[in-house]
């Protein structure tokens, strides 16, 4: 069998957070070297978004927790701490998989109280990270949403989405389906250093083209913009141009947020890779998660003309980049892709 060389360990007493989450077994396999899968049985698939978030969707679905994309800047890293796992390497390599999520979701969507409100996927960790190739959770989720008449949106960096393109095309005939692709970095050296587990920018641009050819209006999140690393006019102009050439309908860019433990994880990388920038970052972010208003305004002044030049200006106005601190895991900027 394909997984015959995997190892199992159902007794995970060292991880009480996972035990509380409904752990059934822990799996390691040579095909995913360095990654441990913790399979859990979830009690609920739909997550209610607090009304205070002011987002155009009230519900999200997260098939997994943790993400092997290993993006140093990922704002969802602190959520792993709720499971008694760390927000650094554990977040990248200890992947919690809700193996029964499609069945649970279908039951929730069949309730008389469900009113086909929009649902967003990809607001926390990526539903098309590598683990989806093993567990195939998304086809069941897509079918359940479609069968119930529920509109949904997907935001991803994972080119594995192309596997489900025929299914998404069929779903779009029944419900409103929105698809967005995240491409933050076009510089290959930075990409390899900061997004070690993601498909290349070129591969993601090819996915934008495939989605466009399939009839989807693709939004691209050029975010987060990394101050002094990816905010140059040359970098942004080249990336926006490549997105337009691939058929992207719109794009948006906003500065990196450094919430909670993500801050130290990113700044630790910065101290090793670009120590000369460390002092500037500490000044720019102060003690909070967001850049100064002056930087946000400067970046808008740089980005807007480039979006206009490449005909990628979003139809909706961008949300303010400076947000109050929030315990919620949904990034407010995702409102642009619902």
mmCIF file of N, CA, C and O in Angstrom, residues 185-194:
data_model
loop_
_atom_site.group_PDB
_atom_site.id
_atom_site.type_symbol
_atom_site.label_atom_id
_atom_site.label_comp_id
_atom_site.label_asym_id
_atom_site.label_seq_id
_atom_site.Cartn_x
_atom_site.Cartn_y
_atom_site.Cartn_z
ATOM 1 N N UNK A 185 5.730 37.216 -2.943
ATOM 2 C CA UNK A 185 7.149 37.434 -3.232
ATOM 3 C C UNK A 185 7.472 36.939 -4.632
ATOM 4 O O UNK A 185 7.142 35.805 -4.991
ATOM 5 N N UNK A 186 8.109 37.792 -5.435
ATOM 6 C CA UNK A 186 8.508 37.423 -6.790
ATOM 7 C C UNK A 186 10.003 37.152 -6.882
ATOM 8 O O UNK A 186 10.461 36.548 -7.850
ATOM 9 N N UNK A 187 10.758 37.607 -5.897
ATOM 10 C CA UNK A 187 12.204 37.379 -5.838
ATOM 11 C C UNK A 187 12.455 35.932 -5.389
ATOM 12 O O UNK A 187 12.033 35.536 -4.307
ATOM 13 N N UNK A 188 13.136 35.134 -6.202
ATOM 14 C CA UNK A 188 13.270 33.706 -5.914
ATOM 15 C C UNK A 188 14.107 33.431 -4.681
ATOM 16 O O UNK A 188 13.832 32.486 -3.932
ATOM 17 N N UNK A 189 15.141 34.221 -4.424
ATOM 18 C CA UNK A 189 15.948 33.998 -3.233
ATOM 19 C C UNK A 189 15.126 34.231 -1.967
ATOM 20 O O UNK A 189 15.173 33.442 -1.022
ATOM 21 N N UNK A 190 14.361 35.319 -1.955
ATOM 22 C CA UNK A 190 13.495 35.589 -0.812
ATOM 23 C C UNK A 190 12.412 34.517 -0.683
ATOM 24 O O UNK A 190 12.086 34.077 0.426
ATOM 25 N N UNK A 191 11.853 34.113 -1.805
ATOM 26 C CA UNK A 191 10.823 33.072 -1.789
ATOM 27 C C UNK A 191 11.357 31.805 -1.140
ATOM 28 O O UNK A 191 10.707 31.206 -0.265
ATOM 29 N N UNK A 192 12.532 31.359 -1.550
ATOM 30 C CA UNK A 192 13.096 30.123 -1.004
ATOM 31 C C UNK A 192 13.428 30.253 0.474
ATOM 32 O O UNK A 192 13.391 29.265 1.224
ATOM 33 N N UNK A 193 13.723 31.458 0.919
ATOM 34 C CA UNK A 193 14.095 31.678 2.315
ATOM 35 C C UNK A 193 12.897 31.851 3.230
ATOM 36 O O UNK A 193 12.916 31.421 4.381
ATOM 37 N N UNK A 194 11.824 32.452 2.723
ATOM 38 C CA UNK A 194 10.696 32.833 3.569
ATOM 39 C C UNK A 194 9.446 31.969 3.395
ATOM 40 O O UNK A 194 8.586 31.945 4.273
#
